[in-house]
XYZ file of C-alpha atoms in Angstrom:
568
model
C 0.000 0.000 0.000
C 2.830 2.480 0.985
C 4.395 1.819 -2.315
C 1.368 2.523 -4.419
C 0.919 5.603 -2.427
C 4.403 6.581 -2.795
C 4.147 5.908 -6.812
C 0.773 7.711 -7.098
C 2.868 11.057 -5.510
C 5.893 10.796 -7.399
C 3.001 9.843 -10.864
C 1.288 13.422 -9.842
C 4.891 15.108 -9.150
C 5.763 14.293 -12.585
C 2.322 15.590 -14.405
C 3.109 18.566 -11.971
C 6.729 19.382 -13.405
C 5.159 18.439 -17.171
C 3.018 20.765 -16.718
C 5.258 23.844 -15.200
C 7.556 22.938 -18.347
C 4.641 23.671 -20.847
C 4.822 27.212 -22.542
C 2.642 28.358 -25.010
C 4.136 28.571 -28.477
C 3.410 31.026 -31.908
C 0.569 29.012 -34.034
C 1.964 31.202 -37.074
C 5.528 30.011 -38.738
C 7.492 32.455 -40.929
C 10.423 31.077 -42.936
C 13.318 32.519 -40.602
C 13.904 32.433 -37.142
C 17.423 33.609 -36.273
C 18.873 36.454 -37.031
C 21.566 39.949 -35.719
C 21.096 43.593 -36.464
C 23.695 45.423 -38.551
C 24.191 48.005 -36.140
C 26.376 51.285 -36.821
C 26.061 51.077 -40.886
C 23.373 53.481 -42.341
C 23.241 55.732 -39.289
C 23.747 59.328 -39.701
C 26.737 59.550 -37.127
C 28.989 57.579 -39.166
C 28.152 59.617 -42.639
C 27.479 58.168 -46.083
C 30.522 57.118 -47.252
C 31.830 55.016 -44.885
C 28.374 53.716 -45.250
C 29.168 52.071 -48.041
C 32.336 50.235 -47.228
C 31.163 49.449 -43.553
C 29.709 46.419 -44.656
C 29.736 44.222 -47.159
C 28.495 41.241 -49.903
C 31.398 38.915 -48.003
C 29.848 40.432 -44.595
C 26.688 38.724 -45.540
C 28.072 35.715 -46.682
C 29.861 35.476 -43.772
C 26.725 35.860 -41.829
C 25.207 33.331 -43.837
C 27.766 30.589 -44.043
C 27.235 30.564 -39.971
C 23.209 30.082 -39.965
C 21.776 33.624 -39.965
C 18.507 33.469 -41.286
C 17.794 37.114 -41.306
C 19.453 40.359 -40.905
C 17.986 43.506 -39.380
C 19.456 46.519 -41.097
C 18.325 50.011 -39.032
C 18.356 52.794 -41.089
C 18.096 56.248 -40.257
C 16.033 57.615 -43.360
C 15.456 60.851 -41.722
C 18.827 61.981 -41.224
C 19.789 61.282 -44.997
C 17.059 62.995 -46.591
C 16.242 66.950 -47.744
C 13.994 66.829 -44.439
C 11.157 69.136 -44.061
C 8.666 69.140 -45.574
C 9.502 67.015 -48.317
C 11.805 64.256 -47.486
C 13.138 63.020 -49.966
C 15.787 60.339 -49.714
C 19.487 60.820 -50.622
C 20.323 58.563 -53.548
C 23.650 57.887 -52.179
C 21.411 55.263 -49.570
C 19.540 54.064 -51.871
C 22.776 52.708 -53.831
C 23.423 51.172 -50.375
C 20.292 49.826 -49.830
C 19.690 48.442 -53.434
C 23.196 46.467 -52.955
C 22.452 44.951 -49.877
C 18.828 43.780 -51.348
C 20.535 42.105 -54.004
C 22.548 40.393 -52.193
C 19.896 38.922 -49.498
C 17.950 38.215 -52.379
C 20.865 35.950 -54.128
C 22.212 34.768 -51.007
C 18.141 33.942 -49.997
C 19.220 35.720 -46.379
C 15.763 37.937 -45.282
C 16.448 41.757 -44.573
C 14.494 43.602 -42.752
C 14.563 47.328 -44.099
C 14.147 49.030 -40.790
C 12.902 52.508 -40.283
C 15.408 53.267 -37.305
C 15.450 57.135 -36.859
C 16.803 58.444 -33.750
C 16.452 56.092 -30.667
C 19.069 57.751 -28.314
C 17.890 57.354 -24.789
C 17.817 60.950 -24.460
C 15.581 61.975 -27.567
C 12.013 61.536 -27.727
C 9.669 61.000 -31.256
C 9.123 63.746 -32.604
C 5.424 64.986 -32.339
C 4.189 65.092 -35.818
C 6.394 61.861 -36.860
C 3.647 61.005 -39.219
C 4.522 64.242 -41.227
C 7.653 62.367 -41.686
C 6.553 58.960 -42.302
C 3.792 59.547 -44.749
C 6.876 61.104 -46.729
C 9.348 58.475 -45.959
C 7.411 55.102 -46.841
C 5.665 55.827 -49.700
C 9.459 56.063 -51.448
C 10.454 53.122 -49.591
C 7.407 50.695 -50.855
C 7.568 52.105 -54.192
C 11.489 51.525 -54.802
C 10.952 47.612 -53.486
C 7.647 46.354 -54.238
C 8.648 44.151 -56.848
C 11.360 42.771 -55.331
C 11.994 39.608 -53.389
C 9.785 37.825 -50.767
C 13.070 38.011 -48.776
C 12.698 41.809 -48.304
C 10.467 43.171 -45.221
C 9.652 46.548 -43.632
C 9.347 47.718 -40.037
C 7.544 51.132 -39.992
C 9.071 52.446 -37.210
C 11.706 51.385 -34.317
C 11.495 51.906 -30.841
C 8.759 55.072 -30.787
C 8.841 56.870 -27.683
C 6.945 60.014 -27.455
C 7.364 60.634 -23.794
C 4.469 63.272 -23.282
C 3.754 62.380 -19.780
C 0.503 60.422 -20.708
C 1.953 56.774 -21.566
C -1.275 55.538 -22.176
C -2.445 57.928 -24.060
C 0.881 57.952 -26.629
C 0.741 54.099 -26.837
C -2.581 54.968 -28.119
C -1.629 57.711 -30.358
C 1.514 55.413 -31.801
C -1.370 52.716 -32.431
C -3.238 54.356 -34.481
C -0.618 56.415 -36.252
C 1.506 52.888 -37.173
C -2.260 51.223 -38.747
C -2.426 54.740 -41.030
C 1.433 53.776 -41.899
C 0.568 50.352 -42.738
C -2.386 50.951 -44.868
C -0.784 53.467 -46.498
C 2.199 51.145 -47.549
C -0.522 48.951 -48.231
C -2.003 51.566 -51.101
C 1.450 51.019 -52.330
C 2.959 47.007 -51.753
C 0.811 44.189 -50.750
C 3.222 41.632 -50.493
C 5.668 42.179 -48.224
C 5.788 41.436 -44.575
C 5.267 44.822 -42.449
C 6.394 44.833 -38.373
C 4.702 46.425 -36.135
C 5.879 47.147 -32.875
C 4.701 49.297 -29.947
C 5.204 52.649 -28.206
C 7.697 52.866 -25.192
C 10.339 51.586 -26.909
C 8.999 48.725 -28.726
C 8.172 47.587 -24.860
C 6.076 44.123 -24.558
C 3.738 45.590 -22.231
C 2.840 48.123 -24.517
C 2.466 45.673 -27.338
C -0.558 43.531 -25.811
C -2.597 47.024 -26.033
C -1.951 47.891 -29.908
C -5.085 47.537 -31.926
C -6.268 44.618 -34.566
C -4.528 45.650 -37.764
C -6.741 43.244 -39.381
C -3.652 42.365 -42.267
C -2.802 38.646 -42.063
C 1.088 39.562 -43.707
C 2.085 41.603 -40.391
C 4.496 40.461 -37.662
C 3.933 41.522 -34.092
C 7.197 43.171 -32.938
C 8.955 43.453 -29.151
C 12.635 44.240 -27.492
C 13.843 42.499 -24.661
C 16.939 43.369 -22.426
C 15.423 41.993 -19.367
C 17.025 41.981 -16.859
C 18.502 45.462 -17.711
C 20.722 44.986 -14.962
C 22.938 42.494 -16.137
C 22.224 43.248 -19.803
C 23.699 47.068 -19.612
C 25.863 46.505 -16.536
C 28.540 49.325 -16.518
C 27.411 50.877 -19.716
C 28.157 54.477 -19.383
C 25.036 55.395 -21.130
C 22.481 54.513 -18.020
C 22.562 55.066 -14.461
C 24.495 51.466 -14.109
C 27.879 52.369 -15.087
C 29.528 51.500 -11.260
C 27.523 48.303 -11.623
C 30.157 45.212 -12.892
C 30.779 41.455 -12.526
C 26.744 41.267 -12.289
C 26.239 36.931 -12.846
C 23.361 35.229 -14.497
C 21.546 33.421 -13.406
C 21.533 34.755 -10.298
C 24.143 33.677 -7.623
C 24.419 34.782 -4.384
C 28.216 33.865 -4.226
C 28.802 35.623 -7.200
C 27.225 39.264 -6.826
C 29.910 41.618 -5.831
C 29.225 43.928 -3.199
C 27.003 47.122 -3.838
C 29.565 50.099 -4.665
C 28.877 53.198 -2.238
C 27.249 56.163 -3.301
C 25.072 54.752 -5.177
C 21.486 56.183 -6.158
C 18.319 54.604 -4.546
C 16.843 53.653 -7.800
C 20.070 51.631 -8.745
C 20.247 49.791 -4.978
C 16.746 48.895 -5.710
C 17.544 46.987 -8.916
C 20.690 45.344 -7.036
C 18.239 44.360 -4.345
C 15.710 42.945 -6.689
C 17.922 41.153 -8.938
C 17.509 37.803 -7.823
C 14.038 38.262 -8.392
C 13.650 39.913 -11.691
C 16.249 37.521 -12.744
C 14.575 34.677 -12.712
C 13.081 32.364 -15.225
C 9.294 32.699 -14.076
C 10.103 36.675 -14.106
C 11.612 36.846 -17.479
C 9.139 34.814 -19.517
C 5.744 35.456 -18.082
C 5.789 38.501 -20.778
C 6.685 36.286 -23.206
C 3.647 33.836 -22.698
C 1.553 36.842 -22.377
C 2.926 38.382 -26.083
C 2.907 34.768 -27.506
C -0.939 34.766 -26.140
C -1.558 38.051 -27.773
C -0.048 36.890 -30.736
C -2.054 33.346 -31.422
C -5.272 35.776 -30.575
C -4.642 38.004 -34.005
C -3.036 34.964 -35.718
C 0.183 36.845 -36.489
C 3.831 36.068 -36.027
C 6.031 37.070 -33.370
C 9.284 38.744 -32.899
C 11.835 40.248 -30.835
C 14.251 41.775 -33.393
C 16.391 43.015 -30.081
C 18.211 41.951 -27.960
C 21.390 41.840 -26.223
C 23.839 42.068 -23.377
C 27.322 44.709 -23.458
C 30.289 42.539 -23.070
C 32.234 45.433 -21.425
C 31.715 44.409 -18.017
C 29.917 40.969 -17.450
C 32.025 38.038 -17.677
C 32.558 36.507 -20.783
C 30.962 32.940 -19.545
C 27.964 34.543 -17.510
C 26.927 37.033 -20.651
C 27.303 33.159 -22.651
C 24.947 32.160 -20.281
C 22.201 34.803 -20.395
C 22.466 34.350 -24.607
C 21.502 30.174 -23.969
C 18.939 30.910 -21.801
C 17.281 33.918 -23.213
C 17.023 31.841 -27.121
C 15.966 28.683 -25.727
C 13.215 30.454 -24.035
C 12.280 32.050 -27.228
C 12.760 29.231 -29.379
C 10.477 27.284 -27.040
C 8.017 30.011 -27.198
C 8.579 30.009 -31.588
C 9.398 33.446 -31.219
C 11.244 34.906 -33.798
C 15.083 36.661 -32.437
C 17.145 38.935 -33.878
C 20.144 40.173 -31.646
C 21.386 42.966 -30.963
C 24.421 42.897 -32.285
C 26.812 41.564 -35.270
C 29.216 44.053 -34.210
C 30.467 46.405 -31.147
C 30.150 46.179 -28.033
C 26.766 43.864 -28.032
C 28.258 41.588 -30.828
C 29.160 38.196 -31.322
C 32.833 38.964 -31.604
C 35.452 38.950 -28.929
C 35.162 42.565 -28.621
C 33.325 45.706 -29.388
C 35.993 46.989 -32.145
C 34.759 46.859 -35.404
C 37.946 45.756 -36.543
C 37.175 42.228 -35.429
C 37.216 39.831 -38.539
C 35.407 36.728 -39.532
C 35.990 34.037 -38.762
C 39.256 34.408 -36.256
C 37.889 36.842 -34.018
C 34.345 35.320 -33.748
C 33.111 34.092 -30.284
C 32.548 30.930 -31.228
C 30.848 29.952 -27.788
C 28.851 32.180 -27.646
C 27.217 31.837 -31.205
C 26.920 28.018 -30.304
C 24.421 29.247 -27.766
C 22.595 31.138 -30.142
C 22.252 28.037 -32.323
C 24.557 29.181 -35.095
C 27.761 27.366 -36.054
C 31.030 28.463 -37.356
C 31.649 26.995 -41.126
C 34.845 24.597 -41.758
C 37.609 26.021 -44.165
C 37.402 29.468 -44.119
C 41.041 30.888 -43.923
C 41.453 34.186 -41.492
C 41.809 37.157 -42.876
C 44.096 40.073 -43.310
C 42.922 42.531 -40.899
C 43.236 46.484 -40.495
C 43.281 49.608 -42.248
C 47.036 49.535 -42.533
C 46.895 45.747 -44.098
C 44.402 47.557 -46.518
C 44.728 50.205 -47.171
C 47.954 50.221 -49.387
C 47.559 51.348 -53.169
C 48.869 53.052 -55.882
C 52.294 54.744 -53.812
C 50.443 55.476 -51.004
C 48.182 54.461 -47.705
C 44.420 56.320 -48.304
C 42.386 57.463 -45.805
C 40.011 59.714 -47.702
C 40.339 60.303 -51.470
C 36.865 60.752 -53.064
C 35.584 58.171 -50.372
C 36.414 56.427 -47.352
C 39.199 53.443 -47.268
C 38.107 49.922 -45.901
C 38.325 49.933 -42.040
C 37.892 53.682 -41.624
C 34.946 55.229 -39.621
C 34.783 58.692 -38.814
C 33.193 60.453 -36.089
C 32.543 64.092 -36.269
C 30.999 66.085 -32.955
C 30.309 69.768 -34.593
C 28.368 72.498 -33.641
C 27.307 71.000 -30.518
C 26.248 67.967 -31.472
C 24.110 69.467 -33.820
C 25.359 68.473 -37.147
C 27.869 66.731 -38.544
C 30.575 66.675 -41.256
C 29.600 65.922 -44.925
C 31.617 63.100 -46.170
C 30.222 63.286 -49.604
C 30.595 66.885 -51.280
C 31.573 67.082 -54.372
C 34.296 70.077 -55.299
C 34.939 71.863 -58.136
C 36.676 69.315 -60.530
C 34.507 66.659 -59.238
C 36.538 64.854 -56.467
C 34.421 64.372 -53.794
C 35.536 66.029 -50.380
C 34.845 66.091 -46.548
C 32.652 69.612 -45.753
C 32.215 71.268 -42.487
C 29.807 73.806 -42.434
C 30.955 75.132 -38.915
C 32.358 74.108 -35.588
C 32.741 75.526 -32.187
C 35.872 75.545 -30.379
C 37.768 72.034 -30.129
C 35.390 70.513 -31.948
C 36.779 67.659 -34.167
C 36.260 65.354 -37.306
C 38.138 61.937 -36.314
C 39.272 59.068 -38.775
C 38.773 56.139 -36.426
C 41.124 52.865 -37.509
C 38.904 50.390 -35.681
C 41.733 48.633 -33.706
C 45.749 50.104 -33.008
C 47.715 50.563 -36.135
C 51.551 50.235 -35.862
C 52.581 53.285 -38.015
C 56.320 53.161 -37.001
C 57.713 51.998 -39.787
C 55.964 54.668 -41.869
C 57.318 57.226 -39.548
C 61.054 55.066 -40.019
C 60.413 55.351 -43.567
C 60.585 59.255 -43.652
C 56.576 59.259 -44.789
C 54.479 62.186 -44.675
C 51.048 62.762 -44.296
C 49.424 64.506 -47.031
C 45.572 66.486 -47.670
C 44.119 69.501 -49.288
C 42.319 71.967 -47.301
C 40.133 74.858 -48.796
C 39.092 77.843 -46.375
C 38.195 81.060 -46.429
C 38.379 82.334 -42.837
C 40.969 84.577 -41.901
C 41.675 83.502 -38.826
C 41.581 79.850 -39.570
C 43.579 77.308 -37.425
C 43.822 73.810 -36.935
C 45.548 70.983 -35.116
C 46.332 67.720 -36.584
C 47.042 64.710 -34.555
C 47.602 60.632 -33.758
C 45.826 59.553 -30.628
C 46.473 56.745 -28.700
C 43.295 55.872 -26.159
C 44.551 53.700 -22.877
C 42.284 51.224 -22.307
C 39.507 51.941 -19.581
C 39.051 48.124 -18.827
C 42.537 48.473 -17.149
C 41.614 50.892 -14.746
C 43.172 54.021 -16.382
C 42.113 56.842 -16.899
C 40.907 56.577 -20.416
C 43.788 59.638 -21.823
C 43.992 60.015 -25.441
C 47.858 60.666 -26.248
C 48.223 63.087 -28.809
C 51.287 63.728 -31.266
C 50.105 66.839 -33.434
C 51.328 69.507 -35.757
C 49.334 72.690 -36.231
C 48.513 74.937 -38.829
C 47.337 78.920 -38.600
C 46.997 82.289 -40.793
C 50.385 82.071 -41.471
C 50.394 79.181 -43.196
C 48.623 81.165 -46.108
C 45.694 78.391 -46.763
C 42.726 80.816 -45.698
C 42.333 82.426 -49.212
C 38.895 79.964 -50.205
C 41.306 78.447 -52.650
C 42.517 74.601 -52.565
C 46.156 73.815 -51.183
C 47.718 70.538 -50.579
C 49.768 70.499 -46.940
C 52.593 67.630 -46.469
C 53.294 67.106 -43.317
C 56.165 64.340 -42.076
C 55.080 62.217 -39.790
C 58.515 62.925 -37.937
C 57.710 66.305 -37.395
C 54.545 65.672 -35.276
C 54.985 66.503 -31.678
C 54.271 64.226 -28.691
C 52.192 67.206 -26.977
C 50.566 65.009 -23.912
C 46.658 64.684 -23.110
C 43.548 66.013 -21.361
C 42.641 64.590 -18.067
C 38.677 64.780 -17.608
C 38.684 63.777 -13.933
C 41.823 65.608 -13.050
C 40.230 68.507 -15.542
C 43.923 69.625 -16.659
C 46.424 68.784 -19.026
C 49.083 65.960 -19.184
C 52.423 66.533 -20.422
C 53.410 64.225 -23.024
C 56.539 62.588 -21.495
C 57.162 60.243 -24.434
C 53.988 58.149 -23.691
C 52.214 58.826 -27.312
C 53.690 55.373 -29.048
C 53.331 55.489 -32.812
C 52.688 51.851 -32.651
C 49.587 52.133 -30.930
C 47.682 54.513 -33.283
C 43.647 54.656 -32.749
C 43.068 58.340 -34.767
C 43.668 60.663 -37.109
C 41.747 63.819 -35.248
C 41.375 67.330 -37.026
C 40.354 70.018 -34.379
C 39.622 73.233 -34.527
C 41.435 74.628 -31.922
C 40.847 77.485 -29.714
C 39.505 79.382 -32.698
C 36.123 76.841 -34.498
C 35.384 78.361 -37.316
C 32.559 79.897 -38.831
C 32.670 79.476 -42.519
C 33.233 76.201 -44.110
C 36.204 74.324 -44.272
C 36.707 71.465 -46.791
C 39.372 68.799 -46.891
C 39.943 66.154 -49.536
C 42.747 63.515 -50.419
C 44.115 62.657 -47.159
C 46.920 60.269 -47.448
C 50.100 59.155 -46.206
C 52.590 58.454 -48.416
């Protein structure tokens, strides 16, 4: 009798943990299910040109060869357009986007062309967005209707409106998105649309968006719960004193709260082991996958992520297995956030990383992909690349392979054009303005060893066209130390300036040569010490990071153009 009793429990314990393991799953199936966002291309920081060489047709092989079933490519169509009130789209992205269609369509890889605008954590959607999208998507729908069933279209990432009424602008986002939709709809009935919700594509706000009533729609979320692991130390949030965060949770593992500390961030250290957990984390998923079997729609979470900066390499492995075998349980469609930088799938956040030496490969093994057998390494760097014709390009007429440039100008409010064309049709880099010690910086991805360069008596060589009178300039190398060491994150200079007496403020072109042994080790800026470092011999030519033009104490206030910049 006791054994039939004690069989009859452990029978009904069984059924029991059967039935804690069921989860709902997505009735609807698409043909993809895996997938990584091409962060960092077609975003207006970077500029145009570099655009075009950021990635590439072996970039998606690449991807492909490994299992990706779908890239996400965000694109910010409102930066690179005439903007108001017509909108129309520079044809310089359009070459990009074309390319990158063609080759998802040959390699039969899905892309997702994604309406990414501005999503900075700062910003809010702009009021009237609509003005802007009823511009935007009718260009978009009408340049790719015909082509491929592997092209789809997301109308709008991560809205966020912020007003002070949340209900009331997931509401207004709702009904703005279904004029969007039917509107591409006048247009292109046969590609897949996503649809996503206010608050930052949040998976609350999803389960309140209204019945579309279009059966070729996927229901869209993004998911970095829980945000404290996922953005642990990144300097963006209120989280960057928070490292070495584990997951799962583990009592023996948390490090000990830092002091001074904010209330709101001691909460989320407090609550961790709770919002970490497994029942936590994926009772919004049942309730989107729910949602989603009620409107008979796919389901996707086309981000998400964690920033290897700080979490160890094994627990941020272990949040990546988890986090896709919950979602693959649940059919739910995943796209991460990231191929490259810091939320990647490469052993670090520099863009220099190459495929296939630098790849995690453990951690793309738990995201289901695997790495292909007999593909050689690469040559990597802009120095390794760069080489042609007598001499090593940086800019002449566009940007050279493994070059990004980052330009902070008039207070952040615009930007250098990469893309102007001068007067005997070379293209050149234009600033319209800049405030004092502002910069345009030519970012190698990595450290570039340009010693024997400097050994070799080369010079550095560009064309500058001004005509301010009181035009000057500095010119320098920059090494950064490395901030995961504990320094202090100095940027070592070696520079070389140029003023009125140099004679090239007359609006006319003139080509400067500059040899690289005549560059000055001139020290660095200390941010926390707020004062200057004295050089001391601690710039290293082998470790270059930059090439930085700055405006000095001066800026400038009529435009300044520079093309052809070389070393040779």
């Amino acid at each position: 009798m006791k054994k039939n009793f004690a069989a009859a429990i452990s029978f009904i314990c069984c059924l029991c943990a059967f039935a804690e393991k069921t989860v709902p799953r997505v009735e609807v199936t698409m043909p993809f299910h895996k997938g990584v966002n091409l962060s960092n291309w077609l975003e207006p920081w970077y500029g145009l040109s570099v655009s075009s060489n950021f990635f590439g047709r072996q970039d998606f092989e690449d991807m492909k060869s490994m299992g990706v079933e779908i890239v996400r490519v965000p694109i910010h169509f409102e930066a690179f357009s005439s903007r108001d009130p017509d909108f129309v789209v520079d044809e310089k992205l359009w070459k990009i986007i074309d390319e990158a269609v063609g080759w998802c369509t040959e390699l039969k890889l899905y892309m997702i062309i994604d309406m990414h605008n501005d999503c900075n954590g700062a910003t809010k959607t702009r009021p009237d967005v609509e003005v802007m999208l009823n511009k935007i998507w009718p260009q978009i729908a009408e340049r790719y209707k015909n082509s491929s069933e592997y092209i789809l279209y997301e109308i709008h990432n991560e809205p966020h409106f912020k007003s002070g009424n949340l209900n009331a602008d997931i509401t207004k986002w709702g009904k703005i998105q279904g004029r969007i939709l039917k509107l591409i709809r006048t247009i292109d009935t046969k590609h897949t649309v996503i649809v996503g919700a206010e608050n930052w594509n949040n998976i609350e706000a999803l389960l309140k968006l209204p019945d579309y009533e279009d059966d070729n729609i996927i229901y869209n979320f993004h998911d970095y719960s829980p945000f404290f692991f996922t953005h642990q130390g990144a300097a963006w949030t209120d989280l960057k004193n928070i490292k070495n965060i584990p997951f799962p949770y583990d009592k023996d593992k948390m490090p000990p709260f830092p002091k001074k500390e904010s209330p709101s961030v001691k909460q989320l250290y407090d609550n961790y082991e709770h919002d970490s957990s497994e029942e936590v984390i994926c009772k919004p998923l049942d309730y989107a996958v729910n949602f989603a079997n009620k409107r008979k729609v796919a389901l996707m979470c086309n981000e998400f992520g964690v920033d290897m900066t700080h979490p160890d390499k094994q627990e941020r492995i272990n949040w990546y297995s988890l986090k896709n075998k919950w979602m693959d349980e649940r059919n739910i469609i995943r796209i991460s956030w990231d191929y490259k930088a810091s939320f990647g799938i490469f052993n670090t956040g520099s863009f220099s990383q190459q495929f296939p030496q630098d790849v995690n490969v453990d951690l793309i093994e738990a995201m289901g992909y695997k790495m292909p057998k007999g593909v050689q390494p690469r040559t990597t760097g802009w120095l390794k690349n760069s080489y042609e014709n007598g001499e090593y390009r940086i800019f002449r007429n566009n940007l050279a392979k493994n070059i990004l440039p980052v330009s902070y100008l008039n207070g952040g409010k615009s930007t250098a054009a990469f893309d102007t064309v001068s007067e005997n049709k070379e293209t050149c880099i234009s600033v319209p303005e800049a405030k004092p010690y502002e910069t345009v910086r030519f970012n190698f991805l990595g450290e570039e060893n340009l010693e024997p360069l400097v050994n070799d008596s080369l010079s550095l060589e560009f064309e500058v066209k001004t005509a301010q009178k009181d035009f000057k300039l500095d010119v320098y190398f920059l090494n950064k130390e490395d901030l995961s060491k504990g320094k202090d994150g100095l940027e070592w200079r070696c520079k070389i300036s140029l003023g009125p007496k140099d004679g090239v403020n007359d609006g006319k072109w003139h080509k400067v040569i500059i040899p690289l042994k005549d560059f000055e080790d001139c020290g660095a800026w200390s941010n926390s010490m707020n004062k200057w470092i004295p050089g001391e011999g601690l710039f290293k030519w082998n470790k270059v990071c930059q090439l930085v033009i700055d405006f000095s104490d001066n800026g400038q206030n009529k435009e300044v153009c520079f093309k052809n910049i070389v070393i040779k």
